[in-house]
């Protein structure tokens, strides 16, 4: 049990620094030859490209819970998400997951490029859920907000399902963290 406690401590103290660096350094990756300078860019072009991405089959459903017709996007992951899941992404902080409205916000070419380069919801889910245990139920649109939040935090922030841990360890960690979160909300 001490090994499992040490592993939990390690995972709790390890934020998704890789993806934070990806987002923070996204514009510095541009070499100047592309059209990432948005000062003279046509915003309608970014909007058209965004609509094309949103109309891809996998992007017509929330990447986290499967709700149809998502109206939000999480960068730098490049996933389209529903309004309920967007709240949890926002709570992670903009340094982890920047949430943008598909309809309400003005999109830059850089933001649309980030979405396009991610490969869409299918690619994002393949990456982040590579080691999701077969017997684990991913959140659905009828799940409680708290259950969605638990899944998103430990999938996106801690990368539990993208790590090469055994199914038993992943389940142990997930159940442990779920109990930990529920216990903290009962005491508040």
Short mmCIF file of N, CA and C in Angstrom, two decimals:
data_model
loop_
_atom_site.label_atom_id
_atom_site.label_comp_id
_atom_site.label_asym_id
_atom_site.label_seq_id
_atom_site.Cartn_x
_atom_site.Cartn_y
_atom_site.Cartn_z
N UNK A 1 0.82 -1.20 0.00
CA UNK A 1 0.00 0.00 0.00
C UNK A 1 0.87 1.26 0.00
N UNK A 2 2.07 1.20 0.61
CA UNK A 2 2.95 2.36 0.62
C UNK A 2 3.36 2.74 -0.79
N UNK A 3 3.61 1.74 -1.65
CA UNK A 3 3.95 2.04 -3.04
C UNK A 3 2.82 2.77 -3.74
N UNK A 4 1.58 2.34 -3.47
CA UNK A 4 0.43 3.00 -4.08
C UNK A 4 0.29 4.42 -3.55
N UNK A 5 0.55 4.64 -2.26
CA UNK A 5 0.50 5.99 -1.70
C UNK A 5 1.57 6.88 -2.31
N UNK A 6 2.77 6.33 -2.49
CA UNK A 6 3.84 7.09 -3.12
C UNK A 6 3.48 7.45 -4.55
N UNK A 7 2.87 6.51 -5.26
CA UNK A 7 2.47 6.76 -6.64
C UNK A 7 1.40 7.85 -6.68
N UNK A 8 0.43 7.78 -5.76
CA UNK A 8 -0.59 8.81 -5.71
C UNK A 8 0.01 10.17 -5.43
N UNK A 9 0.94 10.23 -4.48
CA UNK A 9 1.59 11.50 -4.15
C UNK A 9 2.31 12.04 -5.38
N UNK A 10 3.03 11.17 -6.09
CA UNK A 10 3.74 11.58 -7.29
C UNK A 10 2.77 12.12 -8.33
N UNK A 11 1.68 11.39 -8.59
CA UNK A 11 0.73 11.81 -9.61
C UNK A 11 -0.01 13.08 -9.21
N UNK A 12 -0.32 13.24 -7.93
CA UNK A 12 -1.00 14.45 -7.48
C UNK A 12 -0.12 15.68 -7.66
N UNK A 13 1.18 15.51 -7.55
CA UNK A 13 2.10 16.63 -7.65
C UNK A 13 2.64 16.84 -9.05
N UNK A 14 2.09 16.14 -10.03
CA UNK A 14 2.60 16.24 -11.39
C UNK A 14 1.54 16.78 -12.32
N UNK A 15 1.46 18.11 -12.47
CA UNK A 15 0.48 18.67 -13.41
C UNK A 15 0.91 18.40 -14.84
N UNK A 16 0.03 18.67 -15.73
CA UNK A 16 0.31 18.38 -17.14
C UNK A 16 1.22 19.44 -17.72
N UNK A 17 2.45 19.46 -17.27
CA UNK A 17 3.38 20.50 -17.70
C UNK A 17 3.66 20.44 -19.19
N UNK A 18 3.64 19.24 -19.75
CA UNK A 18 3.89 19.14 -21.19
C UNK A 18 2.86 19.95 -21.97
N UNK A 19 1.59 19.82 -21.61
CA UNK A 19 0.55 20.50 -22.36
C UNK A 19 0.48 21.98 -22.02
N UNK A 20 0.84 22.33 -20.81
CA UNK A 20 0.93 23.74 -20.47
C UNK A 20 2.02 24.38 -21.31
N UNK A 21 3.15 23.70 -21.46
CA UNK A 21 4.23 24.22 -22.29
C UNK A 21 3.79 24.30 -23.75
N UNK A 22 3.01 23.32 -24.17
CA UNK A 22 2.51 23.32 -25.54
C UNK A 22 1.69 24.57 -25.79
N UNK A 23 0.79 24.89 -24.87
CA UNK A 23 -0.06 26.06 -25.06
C UNK A 23 0.75 27.34 -24.93
N UNK A 24 1.58 27.45 -23.88
CA UNK A 24 2.36 28.66 -23.67
C UNK A 24 3.30 28.94 -24.82
N UNK A 25 3.84 27.88 -25.41
CA UNK A 25 4.82 28.07 -26.48
C UNK A 25 4.26 27.89 -27.87
N UNK A 26 2.94 27.83 -27.99
CA UNK A 26 2.36 27.52 -29.29
C UNK A 26 2.77 28.53 -30.35
N UNK A 27 2.65 29.82 -30.05
CA UNK A 27 2.96 30.82 -31.07
C UNK A 27 4.45 30.88 -31.36
N UNK A 28 5.29 30.48 -30.40
CA UNK A 28 6.73 30.51 -30.65
C UNK A 28 7.17 29.40 -31.59
N UNK A 29 6.29 28.41 -31.83
CA UNK A 29 6.62 27.33 -32.75
C UNK A 29 6.49 27.77 -34.20
N UNK A 30 5.77 28.85 -34.44
CA UNK A 30 5.58 29.30 -35.81
C UNK A 30 6.89 29.84 -36.35
N UNK A 31 7.22 29.46 -37.58
CA UNK A 31 8.51 29.88 -38.14
C UNK A 31 8.40 31.14 -38.98
N UNK A 32 7.22 31.74 -39.04
CA UNK A 32 7.07 32.97 -39.80
C UNK A 32 6.65 32.74 -41.23
N UNK A 33 6.75 31.51 -41.73
CA UNK A 33 6.37 31.23 -43.10
C UNK A 33 4.89 30.93 -43.25
N UNK A 34 4.21 30.63 -42.13
CA UNK A 34 2.78 30.36 -42.24
C UNK A 34 2.01 31.66 -42.10
N UNK A 35 0.71 31.57 -42.06
CA UNK A 35 -0.11 32.76 -41.98
C UNK A 35 -0.64 32.97 -40.57
N UNK A 36 0.21 32.80 -39.58
CA UNK A 36 -0.24 32.93 -38.20
C UNK A 36 -0.35 34.38 -37.74
N UNK A 37 0.20 35.32 -38.51
CA UNK A 37 0.05 36.72 -38.17
C UNK A 37 -1.39 37.12 -38.45
N UNK A 38 -2.14 37.37 -37.39
CA UNK A 38 -3.57 37.61 -37.54
C UNK A 38 -3.89 39.09 -37.68
N UNK A 39 -2.88 39.95 -37.73
CA UNK A 39 -3.17 41.37 -37.81
C UNK A 39 -3.90 41.72 -39.11
N UNK A 40 -3.55 41.07 -40.22
CA UNK A 40 -4.21 41.31 -41.49
C UNK A 40 -5.06 40.13 -41.92
N UNK A 41 -5.22 39.14 -41.05
CA UNK A 41 -5.96 37.93 -41.41
C UNK A 41 -7.45 38.23 -41.50
N UNK A 42 -8.10 37.52 -42.37
CA UNK A 42 -9.54 37.65 -42.56
C UNK A 42 -10.24 36.80 -41.51
N UNK A 43 -10.94 37.43 -40.54
CA UNK A 43 -11.58 36.65 -39.49
C UNK A 43 -12.63 35.68 -40.03
N UNK A 44 -13.24 36.01 -41.17
CA UNK A 44 -14.23 35.09 -41.73
C UNK A 44 -13.58 33.81 -42.21
N UNK A 45 -12.31 33.88 -42.64
CA UNK A 45 -11.58 32.68 -43.03
C UNK A 45 -11.39 31.76 -41.83
N UNK A 46 -11.01 32.31 -40.69
CA UNK A 46 -10.86 31.51 -39.47
C UNK A 46 -12.21 30.90 -39.10
N UNK A 47 -13.27 31.66 -39.21
CA UNK A 47 -14.62 31.17 -38.89
C UNK A 47 -15.01 30.03 -39.83
N UNK A 48 -14.73 30.17 -41.13
CA UNK A 48 -15.04 29.11 -42.10
C UNK A 48 -14.28 27.83 -41.78
N UNK A 49 -13.00 27.99 -41.47
CA UNK A 49 -12.17 26.82 -41.13
C UNK A 49 -12.68 26.16 -39.85
N UNK A 50 -13.08 26.97 -38.88
CA UNK A 50 -13.63 26.45 -37.63
C UNK A 50 -14.90 25.64 -37.89
N UNK A 51 -15.78 26.16 -38.72
CA UNK A 51 -17.03 25.45 -39.05
C UNK A 51 -16.73 24.13 -39.76
N UNK A 52 -15.73 24.13 -40.63
CA UNK A 52 -15.34 22.90 -41.32
C UNK A 52 -14.88 21.85 -40.32
N UNK A 53 -14.07 22.27 -39.35
CA UNK A 53 -13.60 21.35 -38.30
C UNK A 53 -14.77 20.84 -37.46
N UNK A 54 -15.65 21.73 -37.08
CA UNK A 54 -16.78 21.35 -36.24
C UNK A 54 -17.70 20.36 -36.94
N UNK A 55 -17.75 20.40 -38.25
CA UNK A 55 -18.64 19.52 -39.01
C UNK A 55 -18.04 18.15 -39.30
N UNK A 56 -16.81 17.90 -38.85
CA UNK A 56 -16.26 16.55 -38.98
C UNK A 56 -17.04 15.63 -38.05
N UNK A 57 -17.29 14.38 -38.45
CA UNK A 57 -18.17 13.48 -37.68
C UNK A 57 -17.84 13.38 -36.18
N UNK A 58 -16.60 13.15 -35.81
CA UNK A 58 -16.25 12.99 -34.39
C UNK A 58 -16.40 14.29 -33.61
N UNK A 59 -16.30 15.42 -34.29
CA UNK A 59 -16.38 16.71 -33.62
C UNK A 59 -17.81 17.18 -33.41
N UNK A 60 -18.77 16.40 -33.85
CA UNK A 60 -20.18 16.75 -33.67
C UNK A 60 -20.70 16.35 -32.29
N UNK A 61 -19.81 15.77 -31.48
CA UNK A 61 -20.16 15.33 -30.13
C UNK A 61 -19.06 15.77 -29.17
N UNK A 62 -19.45 16.08 -27.93
CA UNK A 62 -18.48 16.47 -26.91
C UNK A 62 -17.42 15.38 -26.74
N UNK A 63 -16.17 15.77 -26.75
CA UNK A 63 -15.06 14.81 -26.60
C UNK A 63 -15.08 14.13 -25.24
N UNK A 64 -15.63 14.79 -24.23
CA UNK A 64 -15.61 14.23 -22.87
C UNK A 64 -16.82 13.37 -22.54
N UNK A 65 -18.02 13.79 -22.97
CA UNK A 65 -19.23 13.07 -22.53
C UNK A 65 -20.15 12.64 -23.67
N UNK A 66 -19.86 13.05 -24.89
CA UNK A 66 -20.66 12.62 -26.03
C UNK A 66 -21.92 13.42 -26.29
N UNK A 67 -22.12 14.53 -25.58
CA UNK A 67 -23.29 15.38 -25.83
C UNK A 67 -23.23 15.89 -27.26
N UNK A 68 -24.34 15.79 -28.01
CA UNK A 68 -24.33 16.27 -29.39
C UNK A 68 -24.21 17.80 -29.48
N UNK A 69 -23.67 18.25 -30.60
CA UNK A 69 -23.60 19.66 -30.95
C UNK A 69 -22.82 20.52 -29.95
N UNK A 70 -21.55 20.18 -29.70
CA UNK A 70 -20.76 20.97 -28.75
C UNK A 70 -20.52 22.38 -29.27
N UNK A 71 -20.56 23.35 -28.38
CA UNK A 71 -20.40 24.75 -28.77
C UNK A 71 -19.18 25.41 -28.13
N UNK A 72 -18.27 24.60 -27.59
CA UNK A 72 -17.07 25.11 -26.94
C UNK A 72 -15.88 24.29 -27.42
N UNK A 73 -14.69 24.85 -27.28
CA UNK A 73 -13.47 24.13 -27.63
C UNK A 73 -12.46 24.32 -26.51
N UNK A 74 -11.66 23.29 -26.28
CA UNK A 74 -10.61 23.33 -25.26
C UNK A 74 -9.26 23.29 -25.97
N UNK A 75 -8.48 24.34 -25.77
CA UNK A 75 -7.14 24.42 -26.35
C UNK A 75 -6.13 24.26 -25.22
N UNK A 76 -4.99 23.69 -25.41
CA UNK A 76 -4.38 23.26 -26.65
C UNK A 76 -4.75 21.84 -27.06
N UNK A 77 -5.65 21.21 -26.32
CA UNK A 77 -5.99 19.82 -26.64
C UNK A 77 -6.61 19.70 -28.02
N UNK A 78 -7.36 20.73 -28.42
CA UNK A 78 -7.98 20.71 -29.72
C UNK A 78 -9.24 19.88 -29.76
N UNK A 79 -10.02 19.94 -28.69
CA UNK A 79 -11.24 19.15 -28.59
C UNK A 79 -12.46 20.05 -28.51
N UNK A 80 -13.53 19.63 -29.15
CA UNK A 80 -14.81 20.31 -29.02
C UNK A 80 -15.55 19.68 -27.85
N UNK A 81 -16.11 20.54 -26.98
CA UNK A 81 -16.75 20.08 -25.76
C UNK A 81 -18.08 20.80 -25.55
N UNK A 82 -18.92 20.23 -24.68
CA UNK A 82 -20.22 20.83 -24.37
C UNK A 82 -20.06 21.87 -23.25
N UNK A 83 -21.12 22.60 -22.99
CA UNK A 83 -21.06 23.65 -21.97
C UNK A 83 -20.84 23.07 -20.57
N UNK A 84 -21.43 21.91 -20.27
CA UNK A 84 -21.25 21.32 -18.94
C UNK A 84 -19.79 20.92 -18.71
N UNK A 85 -19.17 20.29 -19.69
CA UNK A 85 -17.77 19.89 -19.55
C UNK A 85 -16.84 21.10 -19.61
N UNK A 86 -17.26 22.16 -20.30
CA UNK A 86 -16.42 23.36 -20.41
C UNK A 86 -16.16 23.98 -19.04
N UNK A 87 -17.11 23.86 -18.12
CA UNK A 87 -16.92 24.40 -16.77
C UNK A 87 -15.76 23.76 -16.05
N UNK A 88 -15.63 22.44 -16.19
CA UNK A 88 -14.51 21.75 -15.55
C UNK A 88 -13.20 22.13 -16.22
N UNK A 89 -13.19 22.21 -17.54
CA UNK A 89 -11.98 22.63 -18.24
C UNK A 89 -11.55 24.03 -17.78
N UNK A 90 -12.51 24.93 -17.63
CA UNK A 90 -12.20 26.28 -17.15
C UNK A 90 -11.58 26.23 -15.75
N UNK A 91 -12.10 25.34 -14.91
CA UNK A 91 -11.61 25.27 -13.53
C UNK A 91 -10.16 24.78 -13.45
N UNK A 92 -9.67 24.14 -14.51
CA UNK A 92 -8.27 23.70 -14.53
C UNK A 92 -7.32 24.88 -14.70
N UNK A 93 -7.84 25.99 -15.19
CA UNK A 93 -7.03 27.17 -15.43
C UNK A 93 -6.65 27.28 -16.89
N UNK A 94 -6.53 28.50 -17.35
CA UNK A 94 -6.23 28.75 -18.76
C UNK A 94 -4.84 28.24 -19.15
N UNK A 95 -3.95 28.08 -18.17
CA UNK A 95 -2.62 27.54 -18.46
C UNK A 95 -2.68 26.04 -18.78
N UNK A 96 -3.78 25.38 -18.43
CA UNK A 96 -3.97 23.96 -18.74
C UNK A 96 -4.94 23.80 -19.89
N UNK A 97 -6.10 24.44 -19.81
CA UNK A 97 -7.14 24.28 -20.81
C UNK A 97 -7.84 25.61 -21.04
N UNK A 98 -7.57 26.22 -22.17
CA UNK A 98 -8.23 27.47 -22.53
C UNK A 98 -9.53 27.12 -23.24
N UNK A 99 -10.65 27.60 -22.71
CA UNK A 99 -11.97 27.29 -23.27
C UNK A 99 -12.46 28.49 -24.07
N UNK A 100 -12.88 28.21 -25.30
CA UNK A 100 -13.35 29.26 -26.20
C UNK A 100 -14.71 28.84 -26.77
N UNK A 101 -15.61 29.79 -26.85
CA UNK A 101 -16.93 29.52 -27.44
C UNK A 101 -16.82 29.47 -28.96
N UNK A 102 -17.47 28.48 -29.54
CA UNK A 102 -17.49 28.36 -31.00
C UNK A 102 -18.25 29.53 -31.60
N UNK A 103 -19.32 29.96 -30.95
CA UNK A 103 -20.19 31.00 -31.52
C UNK A 103 -19.93 32.40 -30.98
N UNK A 104 -19.58 32.53 -29.72
CA UNK A 104 -19.52 33.84 -29.09
C UNK A 104 -18.17 34.53 -29.21
N UNK A 105 -17.10 33.77 -29.34
CA UNK A 105 -15.76 34.36 -29.37
C UNK A 105 -15.26 34.54 -30.80
N UNK A 106 -14.39 35.52 -30.96
CA UNK A 106 -13.70 35.74 -32.23
C UNK A 106 -12.48 34.83 -32.25
N UNK A 107 -12.35 34.02 -33.25
CA UNK A 107 -11.27 33.05 -33.35
C UNK A 107 -10.12 33.59 -34.19
N UNK A 108 -8.90 33.35 -33.71
CA UNK A 108 -7.71 33.71 -34.49
C UNK A 108 -7.29 32.52 -35.34
N UNK A 109 -6.48 32.80 -36.35
CA UNK A 109 -5.94 31.70 -37.16
C UNK A 109 -5.12 30.75 -36.29
N UNK A 110 -4.39 31.30 -35.33
CA UNK A 110 -3.56 30.47 -34.45
C UNK A 110 -4.42 29.48 -33.65
N UNK A 111 -5.55 29.93 -33.15
CA UNK A 111 -6.44 29.06 -32.38
C UNK A 111 -7.05 27.98 -33.27
N UNK A 112 -7.45 28.36 -34.48
CA UNK A 112 -8.01 27.37 -35.41
C UNK A 112 -6.93 26.38 -35.82
N UNK A 113 -5.70 26.87 -36.02
CA UNK A 113 -4.58 25.97 -36.36
C UNK A 113 -4.34 24.96 -35.24
N UNK A 114 -4.44 25.42 -34.00
CA UNK A 114 -4.27 24.52 -32.85
C UNK A 114 -5.30 23.40 -32.89
N UNK A 115 -6.55 23.76 -33.17
CA UNK A 115 -7.61 22.76 -33.30
C UNK A 115 -7.33 21.81 -34.46
N UNK A 116 -6.97 22.37 -35.60
CA UNK A 116 -6.73 21.55 -36.80
C UNK A 116 -5.56 20.61 -36.58
N UNK A 117 -4.50 21.10 -35.96
CA UNK A 117 -3.30 20.28 -35.75
C UNK A 117 -3.52 19.16 -34.73
N UNK A 118 -4.54 19.30 -33.89
CA UNK A 118 -4.80 18.26 -32.88
C UNK A 118 -5.38 17.00 -33.50
N UNK A 119 -6.02 17.14 -34.65
CA UNK A 119 -6.63 15.99 -35.30
C UNK A 119 -8.09 15.79 -34.95
N UNK A 120 -8.63 16.64 -34.08
CA UNK A 120 -10.04 16.54 -33.73
C UNK A 120 -10.30 15.63 -32.55
N UNK A 121 -11.58 15.52 -32.19
CA UNK A 121 -11.98 14.76 -31.01
C UNK A 121 -11.55 13.30 -31.04
N UNK A 122 -11.64 12.66 -32.20
CA UNK A 122 -11.27 11.24 -32.28
C UNK A 122 -9.80 11.05 -31.93
N UNK A 123 -8.94 11.89 -32.48
CA UNK A 123 -7.50 11.79 -32.21
C UNK A 123 -7.19 12.13 -30.75
N UNK A 124 -7.81 13.18 -30.25
CA UNK A 124 -7.60 13.59 -28.85
C UNK A 124 -8.02 12.46 -27.91
N UNK A 125 -9.19 11.87 -28.14
CA UNK A 125 -9.66 10.79 -27.27
C UNK A 125 -8.79 9.55 -27.38
N UNK A 126 -8.31 9.25 -28.57
CA UNK A 126 -7.41 8.11 -28.73
C UNK A 126 -6.15 8.31 -27.88
N UNK A 127 -5.66 9.51 -27.87
CA UNK A 127 -4.44 9.83 -27.11
C UNK A 127 -4.68 9.82 -25.60
N UNK A 128 -5.72 10.51 -25.16
CA UNK A 128 -5.95 10.66 -23.72
C UNK A 128 -6.64 9.47 -23.07
N UNK A 129 -7.26 8.62 -23.88
CA UNK A 129 -7.98 7.48 -23.32
C UNK A 129 -7.38 6.15 -23.77
N UNK A 130 -6.11 6.18 -24.14
CA UNK A 130 -5.44 4.98 -24.64
C UNK A 130 -5.48 3.84 -23.64
N UNK A 131 -5.43 4.16 -22.36
CA UNK A 131 -5.38 3.12 -21.33
C UNK A 131 -6.60 3.18 -20.41
N UNK A 132 -7.71 3.65 -20.95
CA UNK A 132 -8.96 3.63 -20.20
C UNK A 132 -9.37 2.17 -20.03
N UNK A 133 -9.55 1.71 -18.80
CA UNK A 133 -9.92 0.31 -18.58
C UNK A 133 -11.22 -0.05 -19.31
N UNK A 134 -11.27 -1.25 -19.84
CA UNK A 134 -12.43 -1.69 -20.62
C UNK A 134 -13.72 -1.64 -19.81
N UNK A 135 -13.62 -1.90 -18.52
CA UNK A 135 -14.82 -1.94 -17.68
C UNK A 135 -15.17 -0.57 -17.08
N UNK A 136 -14.45 0.47 -17.44
CA UNK A 136 -14.72 1.80 -16.93
C UNK A 136 -15.69 2.52 -17.87
N UNK A 137 -16.71 3.14 -17.29
CA UNK A 137 -17.67 3.88 -18.09
C UNK A 137 -17.25 5.35 -18.18
N UNK A 138 -16.98 5.78 -19.38
CA UNK A 138 -16.68 7.19 -19.63
C UNK A 138 -17.96 7.99 -19.38
N UNK A 139 -17.84 9.23 -18.90
CA UNK A 139 -19.04 10.03 -18.65
C UNK A 139 -19.91 10.16 -19.90
N UNK A 140 -21.21 10.20 -19.66
CA UNK A 140 -22.19 10.45 -20.72
C UNK A 140 -22.91 11.75 -20.39
N UNK A 141 -23.72 12.20 -21.33
CA UNK A 141 -24.40 13.48 -21.14
C UNK A 141 -25.34 13.50 -19.95
N UNK A 142 -25.79 12.34 -19.47
CA UNK A 142 -26.69 12.31 -18.32
C UNK A 142 -25.95 12.16 -16.98
N UNK A 143 -24.63 12.16 -17.00
CA UNK A 143 -23.85 12.05 -15.77
C UNK A 143 -23.90 13.37 -14.99
N UNK A 144 -23.79 13.25 -13.69
CA UNK A 144 -23.73 14.44 -12.82
C UNK A 144 -22.47 15.24 -13.12
N UNK A 145 -22.55 16.53 -12.89
CA UNK A 145 -21.42 17.42 -13.13
C UNK A 145 -20.19 16.96 -12.36
N UNK A 146 -20.38 16.52 -11.11
CA UNK A 146 -19.26 16.07 -10.28
C UNK A 146 -18.55 14.87 -10.91
N UNK A 147 -19.32 13.93 -11.45
CA UNK A 147 -18.71 12.75 -12.07
C UNK A 147 -17.96 13.11 -13.35
N UNK A 148 -18.49 14.04 -14.12
CA UNK A 148 -17.77 14.53 -15.31
C UNK A 148 -16.46 15.18 -14.88
N UNK A 149 -16.55 16.00 -13.83
CA UNK A 149 -15.38 16.74 -13.37
C UNK A 149 -14.27 15.80 -12.92
N UNK A 150 -14.64 14.75 -12.21
CA UNK A 150 -13.64 13.78 -11.75
C UNK A 150 -12.92 13.18 -12.95
N UNK A 151 -13.68 12.74 -13.93
CA UNK A 151 -13.09 12.13 -15.12
C UNK A 151 -12.18 13.11 -15.85
N UNK A 152 -12.66 14.32 -16.08
CA UNK A 152 -11.89 15.30 -16.84
C UNK A 152 -10.60 15.66 -16.11
N UNK A 153 -10.68 15.90 -14.81
CA UNK A 153 -9.47 16.27 -14.06
C UNK A 153 -8.40 15.18 -14.13
N UNK A 154 -8.82 13.95 -13.94
CA UNK A 154 -7.84 12.88 -13.90
C UNK A 154 -7.47 12.36 -15.28
N UNK A 155 -8.22 12.74 -16.28
CA UNK A 155 -7.87 12.39 -17.66
C UNK A 155 -6.98 13.48 -18.26
N UNK A 156 -7.42 14.72 -18.18
CA UNK A 156 -6.71 15.82 -18.81
C UNK A 156 -5.56 16.34 -17.95
N UNK A 157 -5.80 16.58 -16.67
CA UNK A 157 -4.78 17.19 -15.81
C UNK A 157 -3.72 16.18 -15.37
N UNK A 158 -4.17 15.01 -14.92
CA UNK A 158 -3.23 14.02 -14.40
C UNK A 158 -2.82 12.95 -15.40
N UNK A 159 -3.50 12.85 -16.52
CA UNK A 159 -3.18 11.87 -17.57
C UNK A 159 -3.23 10.42 -17.09
N UNK A 160 -4.16 10.11 -16.20
CA UNK A 160 -4.23 8.74 -15.69
C UNK A 160 -4.48 7.71 -16.78
N UNK A 161 -5.27 8.05 -17.78
CA UNK A 161 -5.64 7.07 -18.79
C UNK A 161 -4.70 7.10 -19.99
N UNK A 162 -3.76 8.00 -20.00
CA UNK A 162 -2.77 8.02 -21.07
C UNK A 162 -1.42 7.51 -20.58
N UNK A 163 -1.35 7.21 -19.29
CA UNK A 163 -0.13 6.63 -18.73
C UNK A 163 -0.15 5.12 -18.92
N UNK A 164 1.00 4.51 -18.94
CA UNK A 164 1.06 3.06 -19.12
C UNK A 164 1.06 2.36 -17.76
N UNK A 165 -0.02 2.54 -17.03
CA UNK A 165 -0.21 1.86 -15.76
C UNK A 165 -1.13 0.67 -15.99
N UNK A 166 -1.09 -0.29 -15.08
CA UNK A 166 -2.00 -1.43 -15.20
C UNK A 166 -3.44 -0.98 -14.99
N UNK A 167 -4.38 -1.74 -15.52
CA UNK A 167 -5.80 -1.43 -15.34
C UNK A 167 -6.16 -1.36 -13.86
N UNK A 168 -5.60 -2.26 -13.06
CA UNK A 168 -5.90 -2.29 -11.64
C UNK A 168 -5.41 -1.01 -10.95
N UNK A 169 -4.23 -0.55 -11.32
CA UNK A 169 -3.68 0.67 -10.72
C UNK A 169 -4.50 1.87 -11.12
N UNK A 170 -4.90 1.93 -12.39
CA UNK A 170 -5.72 3.04 -12.85
C UNK A 170 -7.05 3.06 -12.11
N UNK A 171 -7.68 1.90 -12.00
CA UNK A 171 -8.95 1.84 -11.27
C UNK A 171 -8.78 2.23 -9.81
N UNK A 172 -7.71 1.75 -9.18
CA UNK A 172 -7.44 2.11 -7.79
C UNK A 172 -7.30 3.62 -7.66
N UNK A 173 -6.50 4.22 -8.53
CA UNK A 173 -6.27 5.66 -8.48
C UNK A 173 -7.56 6.43 -8.71
N UNK A 174 -8.34 6.00 -9.68
CA UNK A 174 -9.58 6.70 -9.98
C UNK A 174 -10.56 6.62 -8.82
N UNK A 175 -10.76 5.43 -8.27
CA UNK A 175 -11.68 5.27 -7.14
C UNK A 175 -11.18 6.05 -5.93
N UNK A 176 -9.89 5.99 -5.67
CA UNK A 176 -9.30 6.72 -4.56
C UNK A 176 -9.54 8.23 -4.71
N UNK A 177 -9.29 8.75 -5.89
CA UNK A 177 -9.44 10.19 -6.10
C UNK A 177 -10.92 10.59 -6.08
N UNK A 178 -11.78 9.73 -6.58
CA UNK A 178 -13.21 10.01 -6.54
C UNK A 178 -13.68 10.10 -5.09
N UNK A 179 -13.24 9.17 -4.25
CA UNK A 179 -13.59 9.20 -2.84
C UNK A 179 -13.00 10.43 -2.15
N UNK A 180 -11.80 10.80 -2.52
CA UNK A 180 -11.13 11.96 -1.94
C UNK A 180 -11.90 13.25 -2.27
N UNK A 181 -12.34 13.37 -3.51
CA UNK A 181 -13.09 14.56 -3.92
C UNK A 181 -14.45 14.60 -3.23
N UNK A 182 -15.12 13.47 -3.20
CA UNK A 182 -16.44 13.43 -2.55
C UNK A 182 -16.32 13.74 -1.06
N UNK A 183 -15.28 13.23 -0.41
CA UNK A 183 -15.08 13.50 1.01
C UNK A 183 -14.83 14.99 1.25
N UNK A 184 -14.09 15.62 0.35
CA UNK A 184 -13.80 17.05 0.53
C UNK A 184 -15.03 17.90 0.29
N UNK A 185 -15.94 17.46 -0.58
CA UNK A 185 -17.16 18.25 -0.80
C UNK A 185 -18.17 18.07 0.32
N UNK A 186 -18.13 16.92 1.00
CA UNK A 186 -19.04 16.68 2.13
C UNK A 186 -18.64 17.56 3.31
N UNK A 187 -17.35 17.78 3.50
CA UNK A 187 -16.86 18.56 4.64
C UNK A 187 -17.02 20.06 4.44
N UNK A 188 -17.19 20.49 3.21
CA UNK A 188 -17.26 21.94 2.94
C UNK A 188 -18.54 22.55 3.39
#
